[in-house]
Short mmCIF file of C-alpha atoms and ligand atoms in Angstrom, two decimals:
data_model
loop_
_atom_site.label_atom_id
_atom_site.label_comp_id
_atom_site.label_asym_id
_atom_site.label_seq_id
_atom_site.Cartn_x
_atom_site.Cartn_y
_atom_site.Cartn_z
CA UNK A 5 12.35 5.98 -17.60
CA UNK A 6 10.45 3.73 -15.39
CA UNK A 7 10.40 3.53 -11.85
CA UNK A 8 8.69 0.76 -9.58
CA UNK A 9 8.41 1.84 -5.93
CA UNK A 10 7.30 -0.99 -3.40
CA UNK A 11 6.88 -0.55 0.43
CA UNK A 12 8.93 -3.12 2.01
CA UNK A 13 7.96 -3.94 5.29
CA UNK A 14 3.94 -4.19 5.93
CA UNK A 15 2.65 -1.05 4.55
CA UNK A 16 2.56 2.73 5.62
CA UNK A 17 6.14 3.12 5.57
CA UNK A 18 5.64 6.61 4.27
CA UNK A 19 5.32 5.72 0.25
CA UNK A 20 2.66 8.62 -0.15
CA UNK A 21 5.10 11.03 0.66
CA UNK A 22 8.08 9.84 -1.26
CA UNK A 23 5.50 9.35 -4.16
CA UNK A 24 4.57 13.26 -3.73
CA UNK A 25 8.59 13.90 -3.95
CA UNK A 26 9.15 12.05 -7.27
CA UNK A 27 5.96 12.97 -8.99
CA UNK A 28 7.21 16.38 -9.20
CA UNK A 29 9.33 15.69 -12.11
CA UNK A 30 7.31 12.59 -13.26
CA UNK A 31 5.16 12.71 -16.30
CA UNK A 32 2.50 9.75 -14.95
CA UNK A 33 2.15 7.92 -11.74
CA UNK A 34 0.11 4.44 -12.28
CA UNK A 35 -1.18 2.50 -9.32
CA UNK A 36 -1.70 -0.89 -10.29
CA UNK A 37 -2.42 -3.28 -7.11
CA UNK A 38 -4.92 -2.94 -4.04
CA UNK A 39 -7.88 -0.56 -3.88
CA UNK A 40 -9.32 1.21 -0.93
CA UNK A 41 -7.31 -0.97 1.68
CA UNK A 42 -4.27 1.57 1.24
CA UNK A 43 -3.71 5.23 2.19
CA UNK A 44 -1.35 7.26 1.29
CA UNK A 45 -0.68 10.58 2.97
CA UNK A 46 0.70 13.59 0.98
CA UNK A 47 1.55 16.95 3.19
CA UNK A 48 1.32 20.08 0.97
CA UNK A 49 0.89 23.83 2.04
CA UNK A 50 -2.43 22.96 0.99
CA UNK A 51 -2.65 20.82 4.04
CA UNK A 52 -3.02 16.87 4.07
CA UNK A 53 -4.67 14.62 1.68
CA UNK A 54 -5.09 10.94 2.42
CA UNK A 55 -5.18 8.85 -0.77
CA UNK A 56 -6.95 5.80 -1.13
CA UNK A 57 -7.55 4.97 -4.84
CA UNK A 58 -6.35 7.78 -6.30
CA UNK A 59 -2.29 8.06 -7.38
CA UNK A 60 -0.33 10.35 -4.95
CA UNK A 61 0.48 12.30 -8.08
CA UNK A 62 -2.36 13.97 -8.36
CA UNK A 63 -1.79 17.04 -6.63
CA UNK A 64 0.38 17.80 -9.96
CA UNK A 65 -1.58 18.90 -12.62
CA UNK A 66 1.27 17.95 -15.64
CA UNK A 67 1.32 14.07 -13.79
CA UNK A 68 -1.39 11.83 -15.87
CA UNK A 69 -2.37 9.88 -12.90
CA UNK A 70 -3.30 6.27 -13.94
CA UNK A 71 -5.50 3.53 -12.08
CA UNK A 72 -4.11 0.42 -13.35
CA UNK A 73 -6.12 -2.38 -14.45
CA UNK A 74 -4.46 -4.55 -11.57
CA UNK A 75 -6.36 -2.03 -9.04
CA UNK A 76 -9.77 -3.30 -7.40
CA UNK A 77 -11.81 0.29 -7.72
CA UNK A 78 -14.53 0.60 -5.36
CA UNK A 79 -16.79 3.29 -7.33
CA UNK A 80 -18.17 4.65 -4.31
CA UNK A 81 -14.81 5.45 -2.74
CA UNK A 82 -13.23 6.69 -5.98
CA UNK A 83 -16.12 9.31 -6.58
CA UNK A 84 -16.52 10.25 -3.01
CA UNK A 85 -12.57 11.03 -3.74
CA UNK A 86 -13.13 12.78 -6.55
CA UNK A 87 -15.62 15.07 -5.11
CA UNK A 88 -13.61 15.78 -1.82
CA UNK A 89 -10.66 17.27 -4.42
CA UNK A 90 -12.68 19.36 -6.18
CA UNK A 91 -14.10 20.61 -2.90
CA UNK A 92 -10.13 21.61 -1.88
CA UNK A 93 -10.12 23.10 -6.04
CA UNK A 94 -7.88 20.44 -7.60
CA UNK A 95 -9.44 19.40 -10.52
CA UNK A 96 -8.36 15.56 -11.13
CA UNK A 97 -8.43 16.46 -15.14
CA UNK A 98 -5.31 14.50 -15.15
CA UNK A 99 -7.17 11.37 -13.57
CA UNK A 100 -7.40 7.81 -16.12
CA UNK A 101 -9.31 5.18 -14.67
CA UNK A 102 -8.32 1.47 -16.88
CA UNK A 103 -11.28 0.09 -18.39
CA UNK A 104 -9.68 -3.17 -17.38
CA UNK A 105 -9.61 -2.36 -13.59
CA UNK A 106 -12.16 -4.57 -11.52
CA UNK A 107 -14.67 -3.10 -9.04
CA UNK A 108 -14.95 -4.01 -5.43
CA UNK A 109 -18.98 -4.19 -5.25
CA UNK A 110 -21.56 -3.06 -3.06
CA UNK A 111 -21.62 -7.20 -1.70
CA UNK A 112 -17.97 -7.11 -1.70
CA UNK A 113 -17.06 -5.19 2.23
CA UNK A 114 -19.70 -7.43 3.62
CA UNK A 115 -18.57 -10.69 2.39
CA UNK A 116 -15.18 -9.62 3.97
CA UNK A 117 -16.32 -8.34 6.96
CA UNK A 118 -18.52 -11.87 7.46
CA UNK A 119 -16.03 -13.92 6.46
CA UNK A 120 -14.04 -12.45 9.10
CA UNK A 121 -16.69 -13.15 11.53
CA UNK A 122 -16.55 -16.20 10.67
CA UNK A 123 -13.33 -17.00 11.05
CA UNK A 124 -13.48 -16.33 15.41
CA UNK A 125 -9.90 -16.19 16.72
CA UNK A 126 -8.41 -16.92 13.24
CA UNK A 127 -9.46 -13.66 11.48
CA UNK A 128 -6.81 -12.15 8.99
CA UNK A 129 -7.58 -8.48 10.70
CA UNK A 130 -8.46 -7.31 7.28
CA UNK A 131 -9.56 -3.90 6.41
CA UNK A 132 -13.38 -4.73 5.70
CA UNK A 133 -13.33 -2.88 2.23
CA UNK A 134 -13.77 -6.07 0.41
CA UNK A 135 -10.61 -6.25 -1.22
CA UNK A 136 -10.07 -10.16 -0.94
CA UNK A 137 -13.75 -11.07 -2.04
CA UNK A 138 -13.18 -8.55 -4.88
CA UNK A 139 -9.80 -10.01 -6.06
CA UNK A 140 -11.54 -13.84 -5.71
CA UNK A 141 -14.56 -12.79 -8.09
CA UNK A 142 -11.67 -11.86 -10.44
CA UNK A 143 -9.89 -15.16 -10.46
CA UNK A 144 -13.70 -16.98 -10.16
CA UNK A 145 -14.09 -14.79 -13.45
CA UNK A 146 -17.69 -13.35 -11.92
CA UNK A 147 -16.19 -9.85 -11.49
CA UNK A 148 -17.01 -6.84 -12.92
CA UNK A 149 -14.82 -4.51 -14.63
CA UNK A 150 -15.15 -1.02 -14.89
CA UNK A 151 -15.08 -1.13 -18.63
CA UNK A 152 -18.37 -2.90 -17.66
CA UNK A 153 -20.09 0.17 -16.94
CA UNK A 154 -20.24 1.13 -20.01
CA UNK A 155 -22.42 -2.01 -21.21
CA UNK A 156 -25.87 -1.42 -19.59
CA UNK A 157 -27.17 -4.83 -21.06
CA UNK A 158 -24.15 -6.88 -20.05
CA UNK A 159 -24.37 -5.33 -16.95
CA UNK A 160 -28.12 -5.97 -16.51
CA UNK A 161 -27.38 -10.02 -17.41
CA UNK A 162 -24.23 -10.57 -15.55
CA UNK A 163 -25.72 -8.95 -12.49
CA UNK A 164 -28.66 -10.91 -12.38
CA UNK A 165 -26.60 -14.31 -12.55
CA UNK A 166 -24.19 -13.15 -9.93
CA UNK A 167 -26.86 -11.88 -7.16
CA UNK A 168 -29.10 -14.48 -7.71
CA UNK A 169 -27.41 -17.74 -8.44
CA UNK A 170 -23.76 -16.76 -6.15
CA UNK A 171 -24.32 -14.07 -3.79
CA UNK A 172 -28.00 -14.77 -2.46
CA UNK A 173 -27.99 -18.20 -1.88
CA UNK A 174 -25.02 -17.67 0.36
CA UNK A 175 -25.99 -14.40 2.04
CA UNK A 176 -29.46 -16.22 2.98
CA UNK A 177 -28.56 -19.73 3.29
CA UNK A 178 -24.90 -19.75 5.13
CA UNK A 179 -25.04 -16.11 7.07
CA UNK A 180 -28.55 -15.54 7.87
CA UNK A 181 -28.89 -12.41 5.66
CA UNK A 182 -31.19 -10.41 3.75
CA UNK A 183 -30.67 -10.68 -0.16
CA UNK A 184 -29.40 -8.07 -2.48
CA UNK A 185 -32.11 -6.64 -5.20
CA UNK A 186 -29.82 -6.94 -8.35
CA UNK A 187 -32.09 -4.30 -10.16
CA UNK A 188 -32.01 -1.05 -7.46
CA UNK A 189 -28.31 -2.30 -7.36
CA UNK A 190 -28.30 -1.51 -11.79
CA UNK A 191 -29.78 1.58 -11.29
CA UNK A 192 -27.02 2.32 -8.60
CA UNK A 193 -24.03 1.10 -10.61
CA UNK A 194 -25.77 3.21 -13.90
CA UNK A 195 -25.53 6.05 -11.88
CA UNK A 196 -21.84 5.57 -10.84
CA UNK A 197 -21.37 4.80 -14.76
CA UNK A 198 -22.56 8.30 -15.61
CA UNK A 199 -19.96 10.08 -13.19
CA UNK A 200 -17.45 7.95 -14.31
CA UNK A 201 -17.91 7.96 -17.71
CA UNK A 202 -15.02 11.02 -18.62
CA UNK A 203 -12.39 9.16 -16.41
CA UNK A 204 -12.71 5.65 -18.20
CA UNK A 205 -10.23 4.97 -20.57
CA UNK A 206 -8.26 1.58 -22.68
CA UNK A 207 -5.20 2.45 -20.65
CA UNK A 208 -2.62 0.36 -23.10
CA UNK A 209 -2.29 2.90 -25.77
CA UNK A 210 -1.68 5.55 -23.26
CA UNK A 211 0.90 3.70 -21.57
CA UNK A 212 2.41 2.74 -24.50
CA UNK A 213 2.44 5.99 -25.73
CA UNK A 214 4.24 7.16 -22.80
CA UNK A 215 7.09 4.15 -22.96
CA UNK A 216 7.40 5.50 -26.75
CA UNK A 217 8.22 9.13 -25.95
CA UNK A 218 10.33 8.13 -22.76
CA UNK A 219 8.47 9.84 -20.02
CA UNK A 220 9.41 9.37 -16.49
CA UNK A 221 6.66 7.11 -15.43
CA UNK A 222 6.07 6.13 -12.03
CA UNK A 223 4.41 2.82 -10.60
CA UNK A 224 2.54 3.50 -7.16
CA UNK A 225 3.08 0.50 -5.10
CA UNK A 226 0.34 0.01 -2.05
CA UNK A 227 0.86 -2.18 0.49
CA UNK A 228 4.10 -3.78 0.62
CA UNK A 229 6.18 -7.03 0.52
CA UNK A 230 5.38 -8.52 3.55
CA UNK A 231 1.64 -8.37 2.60
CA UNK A 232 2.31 -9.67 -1.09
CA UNK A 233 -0.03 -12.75 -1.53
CA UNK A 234 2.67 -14.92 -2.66
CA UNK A 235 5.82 -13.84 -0.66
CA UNK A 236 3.94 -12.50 2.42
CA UNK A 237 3.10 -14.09 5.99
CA UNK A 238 0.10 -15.94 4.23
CA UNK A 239 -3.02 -15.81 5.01
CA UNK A 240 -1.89 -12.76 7.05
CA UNK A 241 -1.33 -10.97 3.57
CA UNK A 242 -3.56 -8.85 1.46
CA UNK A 243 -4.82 -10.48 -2.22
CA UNK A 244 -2.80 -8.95 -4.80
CA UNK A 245 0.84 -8.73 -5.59
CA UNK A 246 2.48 -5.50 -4.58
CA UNK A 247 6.13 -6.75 -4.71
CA UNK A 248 7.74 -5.73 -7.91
CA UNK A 249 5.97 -8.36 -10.40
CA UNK A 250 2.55 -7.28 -9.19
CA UNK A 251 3.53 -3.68 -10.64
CA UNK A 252 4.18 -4.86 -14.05
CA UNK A 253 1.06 -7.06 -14.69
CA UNK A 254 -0.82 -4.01 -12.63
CA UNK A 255 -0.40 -1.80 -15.32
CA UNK A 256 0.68 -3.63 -18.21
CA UNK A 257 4.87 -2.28 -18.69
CA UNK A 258 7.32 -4.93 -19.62
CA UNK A 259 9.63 -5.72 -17.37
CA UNK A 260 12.28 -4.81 -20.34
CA UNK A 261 11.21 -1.55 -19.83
CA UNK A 262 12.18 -0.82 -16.12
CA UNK A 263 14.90 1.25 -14.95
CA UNK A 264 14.87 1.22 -11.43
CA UNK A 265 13.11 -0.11 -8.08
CA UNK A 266 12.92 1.93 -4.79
CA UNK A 267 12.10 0.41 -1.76
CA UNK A 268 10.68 2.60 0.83
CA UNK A 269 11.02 1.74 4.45
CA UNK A 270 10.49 2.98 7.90
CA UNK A 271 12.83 3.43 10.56
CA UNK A 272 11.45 0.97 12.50
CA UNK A 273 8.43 -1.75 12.04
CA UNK A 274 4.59 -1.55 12.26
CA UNK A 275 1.80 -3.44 11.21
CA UNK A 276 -1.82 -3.30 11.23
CA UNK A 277 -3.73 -6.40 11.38
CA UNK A 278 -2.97 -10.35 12.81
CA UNK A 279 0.01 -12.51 11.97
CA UNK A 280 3.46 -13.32 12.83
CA UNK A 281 5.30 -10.01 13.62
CA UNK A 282 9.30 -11.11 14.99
CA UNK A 283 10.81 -7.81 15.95
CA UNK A 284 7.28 -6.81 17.94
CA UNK A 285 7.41 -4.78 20.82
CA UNK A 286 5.01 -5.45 23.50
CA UNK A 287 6.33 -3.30 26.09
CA UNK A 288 6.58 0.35 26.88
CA UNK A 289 9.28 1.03 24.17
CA UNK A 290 6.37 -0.15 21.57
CA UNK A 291 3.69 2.17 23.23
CA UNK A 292 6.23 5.41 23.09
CA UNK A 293 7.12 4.82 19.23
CA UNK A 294 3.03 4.40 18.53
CA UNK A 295 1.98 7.97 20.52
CA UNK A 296 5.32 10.21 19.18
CA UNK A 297 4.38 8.68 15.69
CA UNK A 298 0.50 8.60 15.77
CA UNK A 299 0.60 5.23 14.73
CA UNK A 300 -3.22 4.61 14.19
CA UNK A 301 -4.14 3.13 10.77
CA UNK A 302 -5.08 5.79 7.95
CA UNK A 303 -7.75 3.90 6.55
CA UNK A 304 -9.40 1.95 10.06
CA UNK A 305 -7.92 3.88 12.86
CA UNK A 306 -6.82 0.88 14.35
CA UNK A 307 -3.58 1.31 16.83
CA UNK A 308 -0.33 -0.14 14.41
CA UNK A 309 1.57 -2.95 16.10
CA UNK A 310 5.07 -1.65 16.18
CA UNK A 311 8.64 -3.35 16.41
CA UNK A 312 12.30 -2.42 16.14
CA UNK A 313 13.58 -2.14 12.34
CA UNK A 314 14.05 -6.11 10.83
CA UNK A 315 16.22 -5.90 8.74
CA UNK A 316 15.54 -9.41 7.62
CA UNK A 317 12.57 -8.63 6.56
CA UNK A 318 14.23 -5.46 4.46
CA UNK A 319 16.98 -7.16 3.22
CA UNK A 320 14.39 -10.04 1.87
CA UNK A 321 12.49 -6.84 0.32
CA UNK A 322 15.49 -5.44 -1.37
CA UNK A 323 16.50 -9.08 -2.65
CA UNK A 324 12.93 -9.90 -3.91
CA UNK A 325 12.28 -6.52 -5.63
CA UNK A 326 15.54 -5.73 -7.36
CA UNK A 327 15.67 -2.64 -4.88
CA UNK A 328 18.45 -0.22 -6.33
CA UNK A 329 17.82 2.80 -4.17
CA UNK A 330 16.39 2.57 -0.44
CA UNK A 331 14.03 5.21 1.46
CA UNK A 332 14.09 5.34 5.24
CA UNK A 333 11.60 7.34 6.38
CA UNK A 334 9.99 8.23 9.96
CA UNK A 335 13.85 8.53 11.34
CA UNK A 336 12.52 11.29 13.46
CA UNK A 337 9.84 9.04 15.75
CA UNK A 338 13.20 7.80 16.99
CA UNK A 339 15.03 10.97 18.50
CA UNK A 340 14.01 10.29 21.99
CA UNK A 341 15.69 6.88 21.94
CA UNK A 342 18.39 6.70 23.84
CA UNK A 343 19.13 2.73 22.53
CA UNK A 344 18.03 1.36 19.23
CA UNK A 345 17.83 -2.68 18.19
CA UNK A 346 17.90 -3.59 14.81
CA UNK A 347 16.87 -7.69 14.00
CA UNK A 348 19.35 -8.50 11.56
CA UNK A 349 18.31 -12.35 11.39
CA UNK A 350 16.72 -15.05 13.72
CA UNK A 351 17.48 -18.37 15.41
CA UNK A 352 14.88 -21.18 14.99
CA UNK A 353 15.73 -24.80 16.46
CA UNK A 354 19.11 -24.00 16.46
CA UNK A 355 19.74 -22.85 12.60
CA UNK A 356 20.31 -19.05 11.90
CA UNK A 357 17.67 -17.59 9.08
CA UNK A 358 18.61 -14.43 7.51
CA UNK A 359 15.11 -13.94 5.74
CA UNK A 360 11.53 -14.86 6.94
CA UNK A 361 10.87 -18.11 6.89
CA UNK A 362 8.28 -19.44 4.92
CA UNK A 363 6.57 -21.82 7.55
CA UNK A 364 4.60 -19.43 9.39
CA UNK A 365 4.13 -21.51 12.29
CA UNK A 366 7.99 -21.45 12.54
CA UNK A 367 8.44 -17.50 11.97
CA UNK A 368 6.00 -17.19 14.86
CA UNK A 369 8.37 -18.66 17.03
CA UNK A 370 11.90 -17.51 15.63
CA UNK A 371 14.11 -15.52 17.91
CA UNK A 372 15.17 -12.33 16.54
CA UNK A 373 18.70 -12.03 16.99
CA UNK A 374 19.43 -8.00 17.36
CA UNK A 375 22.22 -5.43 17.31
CA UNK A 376 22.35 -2.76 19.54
CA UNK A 377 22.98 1.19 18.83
CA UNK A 378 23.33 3.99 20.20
CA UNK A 379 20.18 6.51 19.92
CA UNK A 380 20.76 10.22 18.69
CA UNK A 381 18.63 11.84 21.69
CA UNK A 382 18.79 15.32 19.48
CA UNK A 383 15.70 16.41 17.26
CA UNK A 384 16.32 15.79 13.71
CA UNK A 385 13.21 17.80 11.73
CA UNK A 386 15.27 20.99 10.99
CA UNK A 387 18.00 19.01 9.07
CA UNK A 388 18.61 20.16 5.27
CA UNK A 389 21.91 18.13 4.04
CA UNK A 390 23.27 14.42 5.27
CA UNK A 391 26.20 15.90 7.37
CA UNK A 392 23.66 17.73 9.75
CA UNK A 393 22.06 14.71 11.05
CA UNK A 394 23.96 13.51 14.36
CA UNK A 395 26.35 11.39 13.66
CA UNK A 396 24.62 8.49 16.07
CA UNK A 397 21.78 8.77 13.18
CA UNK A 398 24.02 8.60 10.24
CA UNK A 399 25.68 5.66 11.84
CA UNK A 400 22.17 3.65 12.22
CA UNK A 401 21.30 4.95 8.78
CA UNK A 402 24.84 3.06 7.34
CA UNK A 403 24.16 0.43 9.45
CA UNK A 404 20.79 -0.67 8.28
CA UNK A 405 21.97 0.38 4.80
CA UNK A 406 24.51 -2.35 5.23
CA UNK A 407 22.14 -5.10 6.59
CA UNK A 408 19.71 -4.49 3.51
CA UNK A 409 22.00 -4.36 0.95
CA UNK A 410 20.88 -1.58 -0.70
CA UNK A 411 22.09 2.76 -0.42
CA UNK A 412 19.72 4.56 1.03
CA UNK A 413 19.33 8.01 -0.81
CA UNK A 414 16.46 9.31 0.95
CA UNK A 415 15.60 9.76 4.31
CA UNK A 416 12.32 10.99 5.99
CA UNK A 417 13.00 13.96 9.27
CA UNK A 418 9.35 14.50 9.51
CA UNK A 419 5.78 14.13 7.29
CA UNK A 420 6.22 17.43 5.48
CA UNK A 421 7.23 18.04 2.08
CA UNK A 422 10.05 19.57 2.95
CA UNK A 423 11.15 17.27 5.56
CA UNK A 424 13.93 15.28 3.52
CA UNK A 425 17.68 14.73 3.38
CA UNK A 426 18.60 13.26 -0.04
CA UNK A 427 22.14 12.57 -0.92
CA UNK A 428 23.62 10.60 -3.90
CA UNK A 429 22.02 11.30 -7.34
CA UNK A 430 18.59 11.13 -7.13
CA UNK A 431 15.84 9.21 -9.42
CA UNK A 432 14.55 10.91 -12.04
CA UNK A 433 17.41 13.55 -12.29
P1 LIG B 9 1.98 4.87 3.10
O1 LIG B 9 0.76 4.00 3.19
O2 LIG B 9 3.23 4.08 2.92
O3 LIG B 9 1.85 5.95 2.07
O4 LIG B 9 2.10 5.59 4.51
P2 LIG B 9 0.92 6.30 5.36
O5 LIG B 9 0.58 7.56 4.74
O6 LIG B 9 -0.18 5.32 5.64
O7 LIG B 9 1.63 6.49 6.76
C1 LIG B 9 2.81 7.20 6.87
C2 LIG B 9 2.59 8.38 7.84
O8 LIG B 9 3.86 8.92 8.13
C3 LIG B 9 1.78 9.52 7.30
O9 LIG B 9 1.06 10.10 8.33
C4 LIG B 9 2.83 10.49 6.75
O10 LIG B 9 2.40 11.85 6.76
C5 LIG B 9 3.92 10.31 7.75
N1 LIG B 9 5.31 10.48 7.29
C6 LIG B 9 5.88 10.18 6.09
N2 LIG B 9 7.21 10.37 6.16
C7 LIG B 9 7.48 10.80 7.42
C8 LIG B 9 8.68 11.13 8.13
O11 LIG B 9 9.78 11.05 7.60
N3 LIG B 9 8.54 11.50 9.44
C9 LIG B 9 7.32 11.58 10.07
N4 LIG B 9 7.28 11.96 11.34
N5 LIG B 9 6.19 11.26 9.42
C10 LIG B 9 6.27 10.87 8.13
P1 LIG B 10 -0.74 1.06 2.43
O1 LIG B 10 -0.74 1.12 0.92
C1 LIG B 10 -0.97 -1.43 6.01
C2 LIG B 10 -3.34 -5.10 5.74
C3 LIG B 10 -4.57 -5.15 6.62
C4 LIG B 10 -4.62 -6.64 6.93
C5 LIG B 10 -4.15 -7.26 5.62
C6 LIG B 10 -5.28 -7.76 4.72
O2 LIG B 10 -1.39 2.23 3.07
O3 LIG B 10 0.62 0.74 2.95
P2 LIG B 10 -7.03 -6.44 3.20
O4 LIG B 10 -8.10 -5.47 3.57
O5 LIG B 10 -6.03 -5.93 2.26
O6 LIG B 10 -7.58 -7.77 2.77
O7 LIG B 10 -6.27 -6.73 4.60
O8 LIG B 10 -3.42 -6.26 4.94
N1 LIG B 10 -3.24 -3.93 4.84
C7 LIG B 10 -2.44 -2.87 5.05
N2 LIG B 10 -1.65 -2.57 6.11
N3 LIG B 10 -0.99 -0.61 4.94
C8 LIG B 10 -1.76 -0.91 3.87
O9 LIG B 10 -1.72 -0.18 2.73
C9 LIG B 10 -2.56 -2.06 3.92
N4 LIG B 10 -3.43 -2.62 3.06
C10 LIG B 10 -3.83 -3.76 3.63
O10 LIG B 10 -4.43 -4.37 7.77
O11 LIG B 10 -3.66 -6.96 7.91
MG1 LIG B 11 -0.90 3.71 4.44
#
């Protein structure tokens, strides 16, 4: 069986955690878009763990966790990773790295943060880990695969073209900036190549393998459908594809082969970074939901932009996806609110959209058009079973199960494990 699970609003919507919940009976968890610009947060008895590059699976030692050859792996980050798990005793023996996957290089975080620079009041409010200039090297076909590693005199050849004859010239000429020394860099990357070595695999056989036999397998999206390069607020988007498509050339599955996609949302909006944002709050509301929910970015620490659940936006995720089973998560960072607005479309120049529109100069300017609920003023963190939530919050669940068009079976009363109210059958059973 094989499950795709997207985020479906602009990231952090809580996927680490409903990743932790389903890799418990899953056999392998693949991550096949983004690198080092997500993080996923997985709350154990063992404490927290903030993932990055590595699957949110691997805190079960039966889960073959997979990096996908869609992922852009920073070596760095990924070994730095590594060693902070084995520090906490889990031995990521059940770690594959594709040899297809490309790396985000040491030139890669400083072309993106200069870029950035560069861009003055237009900037993109990227992460800085150099996923964009990593992804363009891809398409450019100067990238470097992890697979390449393993080819010291490839290596040696290709590196020399790229620093000297693409990355120099610009670093010197356009930003005032000393060159790179392609050879200390060799040594560097020959070094990561050693450390790396018993992770790197051909990850088609293995994934093939698994389709054979039927295992449950799990695709980890990061980021999520508002920041897909194609279907997102672009240029406000990240580069790769993590809507539903993205997952399946990510990792190499048919699309034949998949079962099910869950779409995992919050209970309200937030995004980190620029770009059009409809249901934003700007007022006190906005500033209550960020401090109750500690909404500073996992991987920059920046403060989230927050806004009242859009169910536009949600409803464009389920449609886009194929979503057959919802997650709302993060219900609880609403108890204290005694009225709730959900955006269930907007008015532009007089016509009524029902998904965002395309034109981002015109989504910046839509109107959302909102419904208003009644809050559940009650604390909701102790709740085991659907019937005790309040029935204010079962009400606002329905209702934005309605707007989306899709059931949602899971719902998030706080970040621990155990923090969960589940009801129809659930995936994987
Ligand atoms: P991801 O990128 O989608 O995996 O989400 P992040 O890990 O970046 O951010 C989600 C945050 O919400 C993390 O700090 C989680 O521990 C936390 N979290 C997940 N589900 C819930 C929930 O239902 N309630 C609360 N209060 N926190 C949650
Ligand atoms: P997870 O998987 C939230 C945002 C950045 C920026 C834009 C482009 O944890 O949900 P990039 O560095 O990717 O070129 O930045 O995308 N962004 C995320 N926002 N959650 C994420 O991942 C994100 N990954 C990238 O803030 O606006
Ligand atoms: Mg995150």
């Amino acid at each position: 069986m094989v499950i795709i699970l997207v985020g479906g609003q602009w990231g952090d919507e809580g996927k680490g955690k409903v990743i932790d919940y389903l890799a418990e009976k899953a056999d392998m968890v693949i991550r096949s878009q983004g690198g080092n610009n997500a993080g996923h947060t997985v709350i154990t008895e063992h404490g927290e763990f903030k993932f990055q590059l590595i699957p949110s699976g691997i805190l079960y030692p039966h889960c073959r966790c997979i990096i996908g050859n869609g992922v852009v792996v920073d070596p760095i980050v990924l070994l730095k990773e590594i060693s902070q798990l084995k520090e906490r005793g889990i031995e990521p023996n059940n770690l594959i790295v594709s040899e297809r996957a490309h790396m985000v290089m040491r030139y890669h975080p400083l072309f993106d943060q200069l870029e950035e620079e560069a861009r003055g009041d237009d900037r993109l409010g990227t992460t800085w880990r150099g996923i964009g200039p990593a992804y363009a090297d891809k398409i450019r076909r100067i990238g470097f695969r992890i697979g390449d590693l393993q080819k010291e005199g490839f290596m040696r050849k290709k590196l020399a073209f790229v620093v000297e004859q693409v990355k120099n010239p610009v670093l010197e000429k356009l930003y005032g900036k000393p060159a790179y020394d392609w050879e200390s860099m060799l040594d560097e990357y020959l070094q990561y190549a050693k450390q790396l070595d018993p992770f790197i695999r051909d990850t088609f056989p293995i994934i093939q393998e698994a389709l054979d036999q039927e295992k449950k397998i799990l695709l980890e999206g990061a980021q999520a459908t508002m920041l897909d390069l194609d279907f997102g607020t672009y240029p406000y988007v990240t580069s790769s594809n993590p809507t539903a498509g993205g997952a399946l050339t990510g990792s190499g599955i048919p699309p034949t082969k998949v079962d099910l996609t869950i779409g995992v949302f919050k209970a309200y909006t937030s995004r980190v970074g620029y770009g059009p944002f409809p249901s934003e709050l700007t007022n006190e509301i906005g500033d209550q939901i960020r401090e109750r929910g500690h909404e500073f970015g996992t991987v920059t620490g920046r403060p989230r932009r927050i806004g009242w659940f859009d169910a536009a936006v949600a409803r464009y995720a389920v449609k886009l996806n194929g979503v057959g089973v919802a997650a709302l998560m993060r219900l609880d960072i609403l108890d204290d609110q005694p009225m709730l607005q959900i955006c269930a479309g907007y008015e532009f120049r007089g016509h009524r959209y029902d998904h965002p529109i395309a034109n981002i100069s015109h989504y910046k300017h839509c109107t959302p058009i909102y419904e208003e609920m009644a809050g559940w003023e009650e604390e909701i963190g102790k709740a085991k079973c659907w019937e005790d939530l309040p029935a204010n919050c079962r009400d606002y669940i329905d209702r934005v199960g309605e707007l989306i068009g899709a059931p949602i079976q899971l719902v998030g009363t706080g970040p621990r494990r155990d923090q969960f109210v589940t009801r129809g059958p659930q995936p994987f059973d």
